PDB file of C-alpha atoms in Angstrom:
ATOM      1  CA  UNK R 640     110.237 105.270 137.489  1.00  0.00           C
ATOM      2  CA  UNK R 641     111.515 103.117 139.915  1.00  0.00           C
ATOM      3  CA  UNK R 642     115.294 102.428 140.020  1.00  0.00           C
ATOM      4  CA  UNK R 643     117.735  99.712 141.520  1.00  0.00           C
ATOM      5  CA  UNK R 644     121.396 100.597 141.111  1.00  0.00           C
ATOM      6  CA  UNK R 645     124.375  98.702 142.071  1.00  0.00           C
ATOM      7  CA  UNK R 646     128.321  99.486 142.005  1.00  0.00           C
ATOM      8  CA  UNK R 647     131.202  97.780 141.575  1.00  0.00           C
ATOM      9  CA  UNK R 648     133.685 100.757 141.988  1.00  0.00           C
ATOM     10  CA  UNK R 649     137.295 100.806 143.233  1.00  0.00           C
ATOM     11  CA  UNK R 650     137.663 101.521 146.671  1.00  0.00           C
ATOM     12  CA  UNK R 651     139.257 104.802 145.899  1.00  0.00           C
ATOM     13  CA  UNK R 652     136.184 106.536 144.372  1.00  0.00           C
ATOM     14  CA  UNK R 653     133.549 104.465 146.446  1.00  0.00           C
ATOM     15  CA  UNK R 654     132.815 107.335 148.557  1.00  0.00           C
ATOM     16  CA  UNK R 655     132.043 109.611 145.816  1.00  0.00           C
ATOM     17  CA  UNK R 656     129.853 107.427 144.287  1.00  0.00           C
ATOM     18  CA  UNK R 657     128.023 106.481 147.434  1.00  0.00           C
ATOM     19  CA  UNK R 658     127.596 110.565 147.833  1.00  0.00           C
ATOM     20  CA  UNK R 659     126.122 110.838 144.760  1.00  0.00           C
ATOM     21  CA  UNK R 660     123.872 107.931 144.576  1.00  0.00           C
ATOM     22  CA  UNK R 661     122.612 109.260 148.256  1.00  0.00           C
ATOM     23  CA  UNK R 662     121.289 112.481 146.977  1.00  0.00           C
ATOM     24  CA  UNK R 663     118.819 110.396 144.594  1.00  0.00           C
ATOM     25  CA  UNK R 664     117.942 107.104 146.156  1.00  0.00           C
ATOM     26  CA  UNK R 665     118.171 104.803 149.813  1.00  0.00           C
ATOM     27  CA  UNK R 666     120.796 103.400 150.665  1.00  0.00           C
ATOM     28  CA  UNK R 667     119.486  99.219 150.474  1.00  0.00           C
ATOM     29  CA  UNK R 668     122.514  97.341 151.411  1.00  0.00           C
ATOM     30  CA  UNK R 669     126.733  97.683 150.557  1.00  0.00           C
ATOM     31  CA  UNK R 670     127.014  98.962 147.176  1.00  0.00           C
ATOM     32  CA  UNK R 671     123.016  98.970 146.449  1.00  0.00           C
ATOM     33  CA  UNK R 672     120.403 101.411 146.311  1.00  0.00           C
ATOM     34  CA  UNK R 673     116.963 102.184 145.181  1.00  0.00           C
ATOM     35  CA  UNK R 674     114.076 104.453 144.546  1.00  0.00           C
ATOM     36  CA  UNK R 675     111.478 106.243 142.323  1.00  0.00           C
ATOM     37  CA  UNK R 676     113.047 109.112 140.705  1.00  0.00           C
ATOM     38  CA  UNK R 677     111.379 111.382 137.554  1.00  0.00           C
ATOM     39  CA  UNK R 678     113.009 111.045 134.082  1.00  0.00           C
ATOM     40  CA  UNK R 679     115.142 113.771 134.566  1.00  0.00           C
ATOM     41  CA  UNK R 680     116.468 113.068 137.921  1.00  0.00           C
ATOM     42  CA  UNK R 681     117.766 109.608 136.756  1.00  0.00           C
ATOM     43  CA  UNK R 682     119.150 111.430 133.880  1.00  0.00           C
ATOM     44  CA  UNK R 683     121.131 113.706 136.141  1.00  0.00           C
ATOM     45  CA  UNK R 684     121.788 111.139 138.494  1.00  0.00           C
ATOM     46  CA  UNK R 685     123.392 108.689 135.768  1.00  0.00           C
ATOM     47  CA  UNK R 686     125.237 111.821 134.419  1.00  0.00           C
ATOM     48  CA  UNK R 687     127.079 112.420 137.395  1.00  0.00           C
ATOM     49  CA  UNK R 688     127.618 109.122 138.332  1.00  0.00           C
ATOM     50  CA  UNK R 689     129.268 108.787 134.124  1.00  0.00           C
ATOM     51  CA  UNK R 690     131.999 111.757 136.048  1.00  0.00           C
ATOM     52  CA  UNK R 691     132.524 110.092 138.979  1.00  0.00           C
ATOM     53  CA  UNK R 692     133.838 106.677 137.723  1.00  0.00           C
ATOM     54  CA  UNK R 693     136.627 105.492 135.944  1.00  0.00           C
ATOM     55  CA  UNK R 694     135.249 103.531 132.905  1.00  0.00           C
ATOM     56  CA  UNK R 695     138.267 101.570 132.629  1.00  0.00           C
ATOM     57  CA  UNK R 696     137.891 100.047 136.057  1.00  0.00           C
ATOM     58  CA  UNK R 697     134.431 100.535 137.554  1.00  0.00           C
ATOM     59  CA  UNK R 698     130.961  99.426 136.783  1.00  0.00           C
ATOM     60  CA  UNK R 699     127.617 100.663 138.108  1.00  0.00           C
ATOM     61  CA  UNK R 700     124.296  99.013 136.763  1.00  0.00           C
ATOM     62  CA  UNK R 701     120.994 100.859 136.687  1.00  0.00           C
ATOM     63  CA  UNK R 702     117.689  98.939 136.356  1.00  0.00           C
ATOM     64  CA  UNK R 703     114.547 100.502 135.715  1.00  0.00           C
ATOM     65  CA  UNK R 704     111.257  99.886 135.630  1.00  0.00           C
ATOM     66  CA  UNK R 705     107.829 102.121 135.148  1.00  0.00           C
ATOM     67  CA  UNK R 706     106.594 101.427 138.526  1.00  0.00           C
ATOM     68  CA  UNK R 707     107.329  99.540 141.871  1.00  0.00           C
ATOM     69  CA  UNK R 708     104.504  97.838 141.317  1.00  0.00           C
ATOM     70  CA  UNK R 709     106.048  95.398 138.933  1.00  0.00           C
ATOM     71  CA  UNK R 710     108.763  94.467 140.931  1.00  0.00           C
ATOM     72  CA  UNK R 711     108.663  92.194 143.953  1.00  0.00           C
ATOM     73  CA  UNK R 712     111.399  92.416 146.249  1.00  0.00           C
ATOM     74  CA  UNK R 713     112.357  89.312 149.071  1.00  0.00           C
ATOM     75  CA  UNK R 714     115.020  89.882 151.289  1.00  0.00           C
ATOM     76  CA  UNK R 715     116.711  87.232 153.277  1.00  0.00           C
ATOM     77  CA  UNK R 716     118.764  88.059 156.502  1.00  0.00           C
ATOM     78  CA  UNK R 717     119.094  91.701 157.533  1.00  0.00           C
ATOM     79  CA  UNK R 718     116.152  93.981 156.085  1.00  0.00           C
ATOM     80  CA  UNK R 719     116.466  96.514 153.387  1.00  0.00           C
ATOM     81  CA  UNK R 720     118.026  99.633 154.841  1.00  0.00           C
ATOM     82  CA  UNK R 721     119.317  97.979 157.731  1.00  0.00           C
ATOM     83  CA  UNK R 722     122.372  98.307 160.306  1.00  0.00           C
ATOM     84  CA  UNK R 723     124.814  97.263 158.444  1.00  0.00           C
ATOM     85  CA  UNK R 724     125.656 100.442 156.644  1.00  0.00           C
ATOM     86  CA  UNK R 725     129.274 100.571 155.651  1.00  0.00           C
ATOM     87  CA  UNK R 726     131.400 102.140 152.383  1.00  0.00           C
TER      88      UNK R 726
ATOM     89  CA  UNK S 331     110.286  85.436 135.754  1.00  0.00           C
ATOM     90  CA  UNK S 332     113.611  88.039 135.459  1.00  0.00           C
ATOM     91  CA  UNK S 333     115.394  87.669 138.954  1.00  0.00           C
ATOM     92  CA  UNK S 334     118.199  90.328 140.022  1.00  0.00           C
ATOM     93  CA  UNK S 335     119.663  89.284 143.135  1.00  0.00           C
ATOM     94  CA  UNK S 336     122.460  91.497 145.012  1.00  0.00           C
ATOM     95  CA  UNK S 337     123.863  90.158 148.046  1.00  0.00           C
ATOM     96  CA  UNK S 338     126.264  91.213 151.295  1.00  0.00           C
ATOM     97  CA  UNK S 339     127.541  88.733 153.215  1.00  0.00           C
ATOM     98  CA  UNK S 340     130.304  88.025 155.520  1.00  0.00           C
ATOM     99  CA  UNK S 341     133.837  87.125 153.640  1.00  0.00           C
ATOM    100  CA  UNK S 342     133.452  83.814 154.813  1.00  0.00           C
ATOM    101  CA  UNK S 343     130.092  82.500 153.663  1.00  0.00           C
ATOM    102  CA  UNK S 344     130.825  84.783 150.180  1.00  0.00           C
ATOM    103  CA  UNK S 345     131.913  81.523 148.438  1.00  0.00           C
ATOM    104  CA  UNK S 346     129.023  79.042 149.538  1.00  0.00           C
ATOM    105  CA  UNK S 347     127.214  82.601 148.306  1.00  0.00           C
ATOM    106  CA  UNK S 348     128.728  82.682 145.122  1.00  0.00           C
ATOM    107  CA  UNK S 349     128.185  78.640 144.099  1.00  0.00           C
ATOM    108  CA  UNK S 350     124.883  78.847 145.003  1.00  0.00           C
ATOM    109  CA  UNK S 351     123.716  81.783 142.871  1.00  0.00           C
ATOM    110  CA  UNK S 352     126.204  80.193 139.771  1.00  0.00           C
ATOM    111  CA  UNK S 353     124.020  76.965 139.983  1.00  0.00           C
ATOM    112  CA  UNK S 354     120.597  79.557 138.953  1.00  0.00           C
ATOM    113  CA  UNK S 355     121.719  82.642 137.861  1.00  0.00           C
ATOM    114  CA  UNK S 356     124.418  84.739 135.872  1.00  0.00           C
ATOM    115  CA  UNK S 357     127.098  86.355 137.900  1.00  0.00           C
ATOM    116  CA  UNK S 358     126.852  90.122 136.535  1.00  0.00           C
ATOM    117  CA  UNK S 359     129.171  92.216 139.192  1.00  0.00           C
ATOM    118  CA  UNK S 360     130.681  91.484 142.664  1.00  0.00           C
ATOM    119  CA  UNK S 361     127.711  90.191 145.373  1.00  0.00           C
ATOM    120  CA  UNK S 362     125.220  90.433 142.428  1.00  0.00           C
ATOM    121  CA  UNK S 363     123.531  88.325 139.556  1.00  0.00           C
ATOM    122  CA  UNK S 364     120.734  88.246 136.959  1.00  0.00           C
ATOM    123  CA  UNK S 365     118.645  85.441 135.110  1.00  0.00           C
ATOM    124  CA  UNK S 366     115.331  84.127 134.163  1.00  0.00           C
ATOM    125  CA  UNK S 367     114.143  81.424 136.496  1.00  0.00           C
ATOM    126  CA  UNK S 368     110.657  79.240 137.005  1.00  0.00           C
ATOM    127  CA  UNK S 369     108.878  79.793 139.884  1.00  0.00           C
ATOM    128  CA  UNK S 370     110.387  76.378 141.411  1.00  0.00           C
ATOM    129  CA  UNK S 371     113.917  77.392 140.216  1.00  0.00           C
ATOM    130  CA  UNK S 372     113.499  80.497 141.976  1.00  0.00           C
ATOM    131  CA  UNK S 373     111.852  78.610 145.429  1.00  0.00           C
ATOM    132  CA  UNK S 374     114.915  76.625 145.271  1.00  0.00           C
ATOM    133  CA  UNK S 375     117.547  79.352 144.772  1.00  0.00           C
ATOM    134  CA  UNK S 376     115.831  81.243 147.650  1.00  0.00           C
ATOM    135  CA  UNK S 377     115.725  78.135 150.027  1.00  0.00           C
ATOM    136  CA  UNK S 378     119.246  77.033 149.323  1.00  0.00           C
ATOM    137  CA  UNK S 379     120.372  80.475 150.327  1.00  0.00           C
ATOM    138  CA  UNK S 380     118.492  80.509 153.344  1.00  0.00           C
ATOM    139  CA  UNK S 381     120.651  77.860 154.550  1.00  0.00           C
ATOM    140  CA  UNK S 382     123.833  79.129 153.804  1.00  0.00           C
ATOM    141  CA  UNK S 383     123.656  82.851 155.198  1.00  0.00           C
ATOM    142  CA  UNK S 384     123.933  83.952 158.827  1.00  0.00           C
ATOM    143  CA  UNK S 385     120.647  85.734 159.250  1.00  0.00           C
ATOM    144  CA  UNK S 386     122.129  88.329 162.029  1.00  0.00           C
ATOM    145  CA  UNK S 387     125.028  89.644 159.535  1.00  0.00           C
ATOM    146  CA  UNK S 388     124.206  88.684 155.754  1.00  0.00           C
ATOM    147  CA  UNK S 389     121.616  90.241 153.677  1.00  0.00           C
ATOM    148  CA  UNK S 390     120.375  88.874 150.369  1.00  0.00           C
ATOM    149  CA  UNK S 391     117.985  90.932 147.698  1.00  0.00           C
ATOM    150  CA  UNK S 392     116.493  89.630 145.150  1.00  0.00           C
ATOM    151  CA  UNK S 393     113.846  91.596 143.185  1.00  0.00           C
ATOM    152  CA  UNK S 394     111.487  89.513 140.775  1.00  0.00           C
ATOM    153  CA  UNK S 395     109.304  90.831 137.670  1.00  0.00           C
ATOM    154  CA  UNK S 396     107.337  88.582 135.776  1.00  0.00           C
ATOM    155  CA  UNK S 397     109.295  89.310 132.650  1.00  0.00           C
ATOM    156  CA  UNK S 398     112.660  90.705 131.792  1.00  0.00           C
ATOM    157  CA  UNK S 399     110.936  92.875 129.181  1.00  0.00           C
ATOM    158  CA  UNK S 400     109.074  94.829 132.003  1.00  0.00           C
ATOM    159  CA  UNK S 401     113.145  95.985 132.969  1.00  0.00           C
ATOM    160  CA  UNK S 402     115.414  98.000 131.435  1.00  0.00           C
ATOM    161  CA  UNK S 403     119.025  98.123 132.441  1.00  0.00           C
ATOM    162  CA  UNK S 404     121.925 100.631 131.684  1.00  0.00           C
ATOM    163  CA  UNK S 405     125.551 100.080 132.502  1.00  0.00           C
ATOM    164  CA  UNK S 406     128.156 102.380 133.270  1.00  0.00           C
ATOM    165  CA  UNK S 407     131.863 101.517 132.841  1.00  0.00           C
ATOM    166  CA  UNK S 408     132.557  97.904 132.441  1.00  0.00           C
ATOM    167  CA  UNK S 409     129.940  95.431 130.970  1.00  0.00           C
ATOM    168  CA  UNK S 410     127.911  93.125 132.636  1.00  0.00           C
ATOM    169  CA  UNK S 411     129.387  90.213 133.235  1.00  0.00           C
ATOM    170  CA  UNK S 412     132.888  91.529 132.511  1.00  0.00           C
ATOM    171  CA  UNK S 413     136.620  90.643 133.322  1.00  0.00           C
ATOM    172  CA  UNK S 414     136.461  92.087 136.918  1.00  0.00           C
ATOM    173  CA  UNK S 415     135.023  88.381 137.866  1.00  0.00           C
ATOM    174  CA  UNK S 416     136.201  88.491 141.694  1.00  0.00           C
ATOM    175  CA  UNK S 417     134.559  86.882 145.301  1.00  0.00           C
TER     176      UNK S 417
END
């Protein structure tokens, strides 16, 4: 499946989150990443991500879809992946 | 078609950012939004954009499937669209 995921995670835990999301998918921009991962690699991927954050203040959002094929992506500015990596 | 669009852009330009996107789409998380948008809707969002972001230090994603049905999404933490509304 392919997967775009985007945080919204306190600074605090931001690195941890960015760690794990790194050993599944590409880093696409500041708090965004994507990828094609199995079933049971988003599984374990959303699993750890569920022990990294703190429910009460963070908020990660997973979309999925069966292929890349039926998503288009457009990107205006700096391309996917680009320089600008930061935390 | 379902737009997601996920942006990072310099402090400065994040409100012109923000108002733009609010006129299309629904803010979901910090730098990021969702909606359903005509093809027009969407040209418009995408050229109003284009005029507001630096091209050499902002980046803007948006990812496009014909139909929000083709998409599934999963949150973690806090719900889409939730009280953590901030630039």
């Amino acid at each position: 499946m392919f997967v775009i995921l985007v945080y919204d995670t306190a600074v605090e835990r931001n690195p941890k989150v960015l760690k794990t999301c790194r050993k599944y998918l590409h880093w696409t921009q500041r708090s965004h990443f994507q990828g094609e991962l199995s079933t049971a690699q988003y599984r374990a991927l959303m699993a750890a991500l569920d022990g990294v954050i703190d429910p009460e203040h963070d908020s990660i959002v997973a979309y999925t879809t069966r292929s890349p094929d039926l998503v288009e992506s457009t990107t205006l500015g700096l391309p996917l992946g680009g320089p600008g990596e930061i935390l």
